Amino acid sequence: MPTGLKRFQRAESPHFLTFSCFHRLPLLEPQGAMETLKAVLEATRARHRATVYAYVLMPEHFHLLINEPESILLAQFLKAVKQIASRKL
């Protein structure tokens, strides 16, 4: 991880994020895995009133363009998405 990076919270601007699966394994490839991740993302987005501008799901990673939710920090939002999705998968 690079050192000296600044984290901007409450910047009121879109964030482009990329997430990789463990060891870049194609864990989202099995039937229904991407649908599960989309459902979790939508449920979490609706609960915290976040705006998802775009996303791309691939077998070993996904990209997300999102604003910061008003009710919680972006890191907390992402933690919820990743925890719920990993439990369901």
mmCIF file of N, CA and C in Angstrom:
data_model
loop_
_atom_site.group_PDB
_atom_site.id
_atom_site.type_symbol
_atom_site.label_atom_id
_atom_site.label_comp_id
_atom_site.label_asym_id
_atom_site.label_seq_id
_atom_site.Cartn_x
_atom_site.Cartn_y
_atom_site.Cartn_z
ATOM 1 N N MET A 1 0.861 -1.180 0.000
ATOM 2 C CA MET A 1 0.000 0.000 0.000
ATOM 3 C C MET A 1 0.898 1.231 0.000
ATOM 4 N N PRO A 2 0.637 2.186 -0.888
ATOM 5 C CA PRO A 2 1.437 3.410 -0.907
ATOM 6 C C PRO A 2 1.260 4.202 0.387
ATOM 7 N N THR A 3 2.279 4.911 0.768
ATOM 8 C CA THR A 3 2.198 5.744 1.970
ATOM 9 C C THR A 3 1.942 7.191 1.568
ATOM 10 N N GLY A 4 1.435 7.966 2.507
ATOM 11 C CA GLY A 4 1.228 9.387 2.285
ATOM 12 C C GLY A 4 -0.029 9.743 1.510
ATOM 13 N N LEU A 5 -0.923 8.792 1.292
ATOM 14 C CA LEU A 5 -2.160 9.092 0.570
ATOM 15 C C LEU A 5 -3.135 9.806 1.493
ATOM 16 N N LYS A 6 -3.914 10.717 0.938
ATOM 17 C CA LYS A 6 -4.930 11.431 1.705
ATOM 18 C C LYS A 6 -6.291 10.836 1.410
ATOM 19 N N ARG A 7 -7.091 10.683 2.431
ATOM 20 C CA ARG A 7 -8.461 10.217 2.277
ATOM 21 C C ARG A 7 -9.387 11.412 2.433
ATOM 22 N N PHE A 8 -10.259 11.598 1.472
ATOM 23 C CA PHE A 8 -11.189 12.717 1.499
ATOM 24 C C PHE A 8 -12.566 12.193 1.883
ATOM 25 N N GLN A 9 -13.026 12.558 3.070
ATOM 26 C CA GLN A 9 -14.349 12.189 3.536
ATOM 27 C C GLN A 9 -15.271 13.383 3.354
ATOM 28 N N ARG A 10 -16.506 13.077 3.049
ATOM 29 C CA ARG A 10 -17.525 14.119 2.862
ATOM 30 C C ARG A 10 -17.103 15.121 1.789
ATOM 31 N N ALA A 11 -16.528 14.636 0.707
ATOM 32 C CA ALA A 11 -16.078 15.500 -0.376
ATOM 33 C C ALA A 11 -17.214 15.855 -1.329
ATOM 34 N N GLU A 12 -18.355 15.174 -1.191
ATOM 35 C CA GLU A 12 -19.527 15.401 -2.044
ATOM 36 C C GLU A 12 -19.177 15.291 -3.518
ATOM 37 N N SER A 13 -18.386 14.302 -3.838
ATOM 38 C CA SER A 13 -18.035 14.040 -5.227
ATOM 39 C C SER A 13 -18.031 12.534 -5.448
ATOM 40 N N PRO A 14 -18.197 12.105 -6.690
ATOM 41 C CA PRO A 14 -18.202 10.665 -6.968
ATOM 42 C C PRO A 14 -16.848 10.021 -6.685
ATOM 43 N N HIS A 15 -16.887 8.754 -6.324
ATOM 44 C CA HIS A 15 -15.680 7.976 -6.062
ATOM 45 C C HIS A 15 -15.683 6.773 -6.993
ATOM 46 N N PHE A 16 -14.558 6.506 -7.637
ATOM 47 C CA PHE A 16 -14.392 5.323 -8.474
ATOM 48 C C PHE A 16 -13.596 4.300 -7.686
ATOM 49 N N LEU A 17 -14.185 3.129 -7.447
ATOM 50 C CA LEU A 17 -13.563 2.099 -6.623
ATOM 51 C C LEU A 17 -13.478 0.790 -7.391
ATOM 52 N N THR A 18 -12.428 0.032 -7.124
ATOM 53 C CA THR A 18 -12.255 -1.289 -7.702
ATOM 54 C C THR A 18 -11.992 -2.283 -6.583
ATOM 55 N N PHE A 19 -12.667 -3.423 -6.629
ATOM 56 C CA PHE A 19 -12.496 -4.470 -5.636
ATOM 57 C C PHE A 19 -12.141 -5.759 -6.343
ATOM 58 N N SER A 20 -11.148 -6.453 -5.818
ATOM 59 C CA SER A 20 -10.744 -7.744 -6.378
ATOM 60 C C SER A 20 -11.110 -8.853 -5.404
ATOM 61 N N CYS A 21 -11.425 -10.011 -5.959
ATOM 62 C CA CYS A 21 -11.673 -11.195 -5.136
ATOM 63 C C CYS A 21 -10.348 -11.719 -4.593
ATOM 64 N N PHE A 22 -10.434 -12.551 -3.589
ATOM 65 C CA PHE A 22 -9.270 -13.151 -2.944
ATOM 66 C C PHE A 22 -8.363 -13.785 -3.992
ATOM 67 N N HIS A 23 -7.110 -13.346 -4.028
ATOM 68 C CA HIS A 23 -6.109 -13.834 -4.982
ATOM 69 C C HIS A 23 -6.588 -13.736 -6.431
ATOM 70 N N ARG A 24 -7.499 -12.796 -6.688
ATOM 71 C CA ARG A 24 -8.080 -12.586 -8.020
ATOM 72 C C ARG A 24 -8.693 -13.867 -8.603
ATOM 73 N N LEU A 25 -9.228 -14.666 -7.709
ATOM 74 C CA LEU A 25 -9.920 -15.877 -8.147
ATOM 75 C C LEU A 25 -11.285 -15.495 -8.728
ATOM 76 N N PRO A 26 -11.791 -16.204 -9.705
ATOM 77 C CA PRO A 26 -13.088 -15.872 -10.313
ATOM 78 C C PRO A 26 -14.267 -16.311 -9.431
ATOM 79 N N LEU A 27 -14.357 -15.744 -8.247
ATOM 80 C CA LEU A 27 -15.384 -16.141 -7.286
ATOM 81 C C LEU A 27 -16.779 -15.638 -7.649
ATOM 82 N N LEU A 28 -16.859 -14.693 -8.583
ATOM 83 C CA LEU A 28 -18.166 -14.183 -9.006
ATOM 84 C C LEU A 28 -18.661 -14.882 -10.262
ATOM 85 N N GLU A 29 -17.941 -15.898 -10.713
ATOM 86 C CA GLU A 29 -18.284 -16.602 -11.941
ATOM 87 C C GLU A 29 -19.428 -17.611 -11.784
ATOM 88 N N PRO A 30 -19.559 -18.295 -10.643
ATOM 89 C CA PRO A 30 -20.636 -19.298 -10.534
ATOM 90 C C PRO A 30 -22.016 -18.686 -10.771
ATOM 91 N N GLN A 31 -22.911 -19.535 -11.243
ATOM 92 C CA GLN A 31 -24.281 -19.112 -11.545
ATOM 93 C C GLN A 31 -24.914 -18.413 -10.337
ATOM 94 N N GLY A 32 -25.398 -17.215 -10.524
ATOM 95 C CA GLY A 32 -26.090 -16.482 -9.475
ATOM 96 C C GLY A 32 -25.222 -15.617 -8.591
ATOM 97 N N ALA A 33 -23.902 -15.735 -8.661
ATOM 98 C CA ALA A 33 -23.033 -14.959 -7.772
ATOM 99 C C ALA A 33 -23.117 -13.462 -8.076
ATOM 100 N N MET A 34 -23.102 -13.115 -9.350
ATOM 101 C CA MET A 34 -23.192 -11.692 -9.710
ATOM 102 C C MET A 34 -24.563 -11.127 -9.359
ATOM 103 N N GLU A 35 -25.603 -11.945 -9.533
ATOM 104 C CA GLU A 35 -26.952 -11.499 -9.168
ATOM 105 C C GLU A 35 -27.046 -11.247 -7.663
ATOM 106 N N THR A 36 -26.411 -12.099 -6.873
ATOM 107 C CA THR A 36 -26.395 -11.916 -5.420
ATOM 108 C C THR A 36 -25.697 -10.611 -5.068
ATOM 109 N N LEU A 37 -24.553 -10.360 -5.677
ATOM 110 C CA LEU A 37 -23.821 -9.122 -5.403
ATOM 111 C C LEU A 37 -24.632 -7.897 -5.820
ATOM 112 N N LYS A 38 -25.298 -7.963 -6.961
ATOM 113 C CA LYS A 38 -26.141 -6.837 -7.402
ATOM 114 C C LYS A 38 -27.283 -6.597 -6.425
ATOM 115 N N ALA A 39 -27.900 -7.656 -5.942
ATOM 116 C CA ALA A 39 -29.014 -7.517 -4.991
ATOM 117 C C ALA A 39 -28.536 -6.896 -3.678
ATOM 118 N N VAL A 40 -27.386 -7.328 -3.204
ATOM 119 C CA VAL A 40 -26.831 -6.770 -1.957
ATOM 120 C C VAL A 40 -26.479 -5.298 -2.148
ATOM 121 N N LEU A 41 -25.863 -4.980 -3.271
ATOM 122 C CA LEU A 41 -25.508 -3.588 -3.558
ATOM 123 C C LEU A 41 -26.754 -2.711 -3.610
ATOM 124 N N GLU A 42 -27.817 -3.188 -4.270
ATOM 125 C CA GLU A 42 -29.053 -2.411 -4.368
ATOM 126 C C GLU A 42 -29.722 -2.242 -3.008
ATOM 127 N N ALA A 43 -29.765 -3.296 -2.215
ATOM 128 C CA ALA A 43 -30.397 -3.201 -0.892
ATOM 129 C C ALA A 43 -29.630 -2.231 0.010
ATOM 130 N N THR A 44 -28.315 -2.299 -0.019
ATOM 131 C CA THR A 44 -27.499 -1.402 0.803
ATOM 132 C C THR A 44 -27.600 0.028 0.295
ATOM 133 N N ARG A 45 -27.630 0.201 -1.034
ATOM 134 C CA ARG A 45 -27.780 1.525 -1.622
ATOM 135 C C ARG A 45 -29.110 2.161 -1.199
ATOM 136 N N ALA A 46 -30.170 1.394 -1.260
ATOM 137 C CA ALA A 46 -31.488 1.910 -0.885
ATOM 138 C C ALA A 46 -31.558 2.240 0.607
ATOM 139 N N ARG A 47 -30.970 1.371 1.437
ATOM 140 C CA ARG A 47 -31.010 1.590 2.891
ATOM 141 C C ARG A 47 -30.303 2.881 3.280
ATOM 142 N N HIS A 48 -29.191 3.195 2.644
ATOM 143 C CA HIS A 48 -28.394 4.366 3.024
ATOM 144 C C HIS A 48 -28.537 5.539 2.053
ATOM 145 N N ARG A 49 -29.474 5.425 1.109
ATOM 146 C CA ARG A 49 -29.767 6.489 0.150
ATOM 147 C C ARG A 49 -28.495 6.982 -0.557
ATOM 148 N N ALA A 50 -27.711 6.049 -1.042
ATOM 149 C CA ALA A 50 -26.516 6.386 -1.814
ATOM 150 C C ALA A 50 -26.891 6.417 -3.291
ATOM 151 N N THR A 51 -26.098 7.083 -4.085
ATOM 152 C CA THR A 51 -26.300 7.102 -5.522
ATOM 153 C C THR A 51 -25.189 6.302 -6.177
ATOM 154 N N VAL A 52 -25.579 5.228 -6.845
ATOM 155 C CA VAL A 52 -24.627 4.436 -7.624
ATOM 156 C C VAL A 52 -24.786 4.887 -9.066
ATOM 157 N N TYR A 53 -23.740 5.494 -9.610
ATOM 158 C CA TYR A 53 -23.794 5.997 -10.979
ATOM 159 C C TYR A 53 -23.565 4.879 -11.991
ATOM 160 N N ALA A 54 -22.658 3.971 -11.675
ATOM 161 C CA ALA A 54 -22.359 2.872 -12.590
ATOM 162 C C ALA A 54 -21.598 1.784 -11.843
ATOM 163 N N TYR A 55 -21.686 0.579 -12.365
ATOM 164 C CA TYR A 55 -20.868 -0.515 -11.842
ATOM 165 C C TYR A 55 -20.629 -1.509 -12.965
ATOM 166 N N VAL A 56 -19.525 -2.234 -12.838
ATOM 167 C CA VAL A 56 -19.175 -3.297 -13.783
ATOM 168 C C VAL A 56 -18.768 -4.507 -12.961
ATOM 169 N N LEU A 57 -19.430 -5.616 -13.193
ATOM 170 C CA LEU A 57 -19.112 -6.856 -12.490
ATOM 171 C C LEU A 57 -18.375 -7.790 -13.435
ATOM 172 N N MET A 58 -17.264 -8.310 -12.983
ATOM 173 C CA MET A 58 -16.484 -9.278 -13.741
ATOM 174 C C MET A 58 -16.227 -10.472 -12.835
ATOM 175 N N PRO A 59 -15.811 -11.615 -13.391
ATOM 176 C CA PRO A 59 -15.661 -12.822 -12.566
ATOM 177 C C PRO A 59 -14.716 -12.675 -11.379
ATOM 178 N N GLU A 60 -13.677 -11.846 -11.480
ATOM 179 C CA GLU A 60 -12.695 -11.745 -10.403
ATOM 180 C C GLU A 60 -12.609 -10.366 -9.759
ATOM 181 N N HIS A 61 -13.377 -9.393 -10.245
ATOM 182 C CA HIS A 61 -13.357 -8.057 -9.636
ATOM 183 C C HIS A 61 -14.590 -7.267 -10.072
ATOM 184 N N PHE A 62 -14.801 -6.125 -9.401
ATOM 185 C CA PHE A 62 -15.848 -5.223 -9.866
ATOM 186 C C PHE A 62 -15.448 -3.774 -9.639
ATOM 187 N N HIS A 63 -16.024 -2.916 -10.476
ATOM 188 C CA HIS A 63 -15.790 -1.475 -10.418
ATOM 189 C C HIS A 63 -17.086 -0.809 -9.978
ATOM 190 N N LEU A 64 -16.951 0.279 -9.237
ATOM 191 C CA LEU A 64 -18.115 0.973 -8.696
ATOM 192 C C LEU A 64 -17.874 2.476 -8.741
ATOM 193 N N LEU A 65 -18.832 3.213 -9.291
ATOM 194 C CA LEU A 65 -18.805 4.676 -9.284
ATOM 195 C C LEU A 65 -19.980 5.123 -8.424
ATOM 196 N N ILE A 66 -19.672 5.746 -7.288
ATOM 197 C CA ILE A 66 -20.682 6.013 -6.259
ATOM 198 C C ILE A 66 -20.411 7.355 -5.593
ATOM 199 N N ASN A 67 -21.476 7.981 -5.085
ATOM 200 C CA ASN A 67 -21.294 9.158 -4.246
ATOM 201 C C ASN A 67 -21.167 8.713 -2.795
ATOM 202 N N GLU A 68 -20.904 9.633 -1.906
ATOM 203 C CA GLU A 68 -20.840 9.310 -0.478
ATOM 204 C C GLU A 68 -22.244 9.377 0.112
ATOM 205 N N PRO A 69 -22.683 8.304 0.763
ATOM 206 C CA PRO A 69 -24.002 8.345 1.408
ATOM 207 C C PRO A 69 -24.042 9.437 2.484
ATOM 208 N N GLU A 70 -25.214 10.022 2.665
ATOM 209 C CA GLU A 70 -25.340 11.088 3.659
ATOM 210 C C GLU A 70 -25.315 10.561 5.086
ATOM 211 N N SER A 71 -25.853 9.365 5.289
ATOM 212 C CA SER A 71 -26.046 8.873 6.652
ATOM 213 C C SER A 71 -24.810 8.221 7.263
ATOM 214 N N ILE A 72 -23.915 7.655 6.442
ATOM 215 C CA ILE A 72 -22.732 6.972 6.967
ATOM 216 C C ILE A 72 -21.522 7.287 6.095
ATOM 217 N N LEU A 73 -20.349 6.938 6.592
ATOM 218 C CA LEU A 73 -19.141 7.114 5.803
ATOM 219 C C LEU A 73 -19.106 6.098 4.662
ATOM 220 N N LEU A 74 -18.426 6.449 3.607
ATOM 221 C CA LEU A 74 -18.306 5.561 2.461
ATOM 222 C C LEU A 74 -17.676 4.228 2.864
ATOM 223 N N ALA A 75 -16.690 4.263 3.747
ATOM 224 C CA ALA A 75 -16.035 3.035 4.200
ATOM 225 C C ALA A 75 -17.030 2.113 4.903
ATOM 226 N N GLN A 76 -17.943 2.669 5.678
ATOM 227 C CA GLN A 76 -18.946 1.861 6.363
ATOM 228 C C GLN A 76 -19.935 1.251 5.368
ATOM 229 N N PHE A 77 -20.292 2.030 4.355
ATOM 230 C CA PHE A 77 -21.180 1.530 3.298
ATOM 231 C C PHE A 77 -20.539 0.341 2.588
ATOM 232 N N LEU A 78 -19.286 0.498 2.212
ATOM 233 C CA LEU A 78 -18.575 -0.564 1.501
ATOM 234 C C LEU A 78 -18.381 -1.794 2.382
ATOM 235 N N LYS A 79 -18.126 -1.571 3.656
ATOM 236 C CA LYS A 79 -17.987 -2.684 4.593
ATOM 237 C C LYS A 79 -19.280 -3.501 4.637
ATOM 238 N N ALA A 80 -20.419 -2.808 4.671
ATOM 239 C CA ALA A 80 -21.711 -3.496 4.707
ATOM 240 C C ALA A 80 -21.919 -4.311 3.430
ATOM 241 N N VAL A 81 -21.644 -3.728 2.281
ATOM 242 C CA VAL A 81 -21.816 -4.445 1.009
ATOM 243 C C VAL A 81 -20.942 -5.690 0.977
ATOM 244 N N LYS A 82 -19.680 -5.540 1.327
ATOM 245 C CA LYS A 82 -18.742 -6.659 1.235
ATOM 246 C C LYS A 82 -19.065 -7.763 2.249
ATOM 247 N N GLN A 83 -19.430 -7.390 3.474
ATOM 248 C CA GLN A 83 -19.752 -8.393 4.493
ATOM 249 C C GLN A 83 -21.007 -9.180 4.135
ATOM 250 N N ILE A 84 -22.051 -8.470 3.756
ATOM 251 C CA ILE A 84 -23.309 -9.147 3.442
ATOM 252 C C ILE A 84 -23.148 -10.039 2.216
ATOM 253 N N ALA A 85 -22.470 -9.523 1.196
ATOM 254 C CA ALA A 85 -22.269 -10.306 -0.033
ATOM 255 C C ALA A 85 -21.418 -11.537 0.243
ATOM 256 N N SER A 86 -20.368 -11.393 1.016
ATOM 257 C CA SER A 86 -19.502 -12.556 1.279
ATOM 258 C C SER A 86 -20.234 -13.620 2.087
ATOM 259 N N ARG A 87 -21.098 -13.218 2.991
ATOM 260 C CA ARG A 87 -21.863 -14.185 3.771
ATOM 261 C C ARG A 87 -22.860 -14.934 2.875
ATOM 262 N N LYS A 88 -23.495 -14.185 1.968
ATOM 263 C CA LYS A 88 -24.494 -14.829 1.093
ATOM 264 C C LYS A 88 -23.834 -15.724 0.045
ATOM 265 N N LEU A 89 -22.648 -15.336 -0.388
ATOM 266 C CA LEU A 89 -21.963 -16.150 -1.396
ATOM 267 C C LEU A 89 -21.321 -17.361 -0.757
#
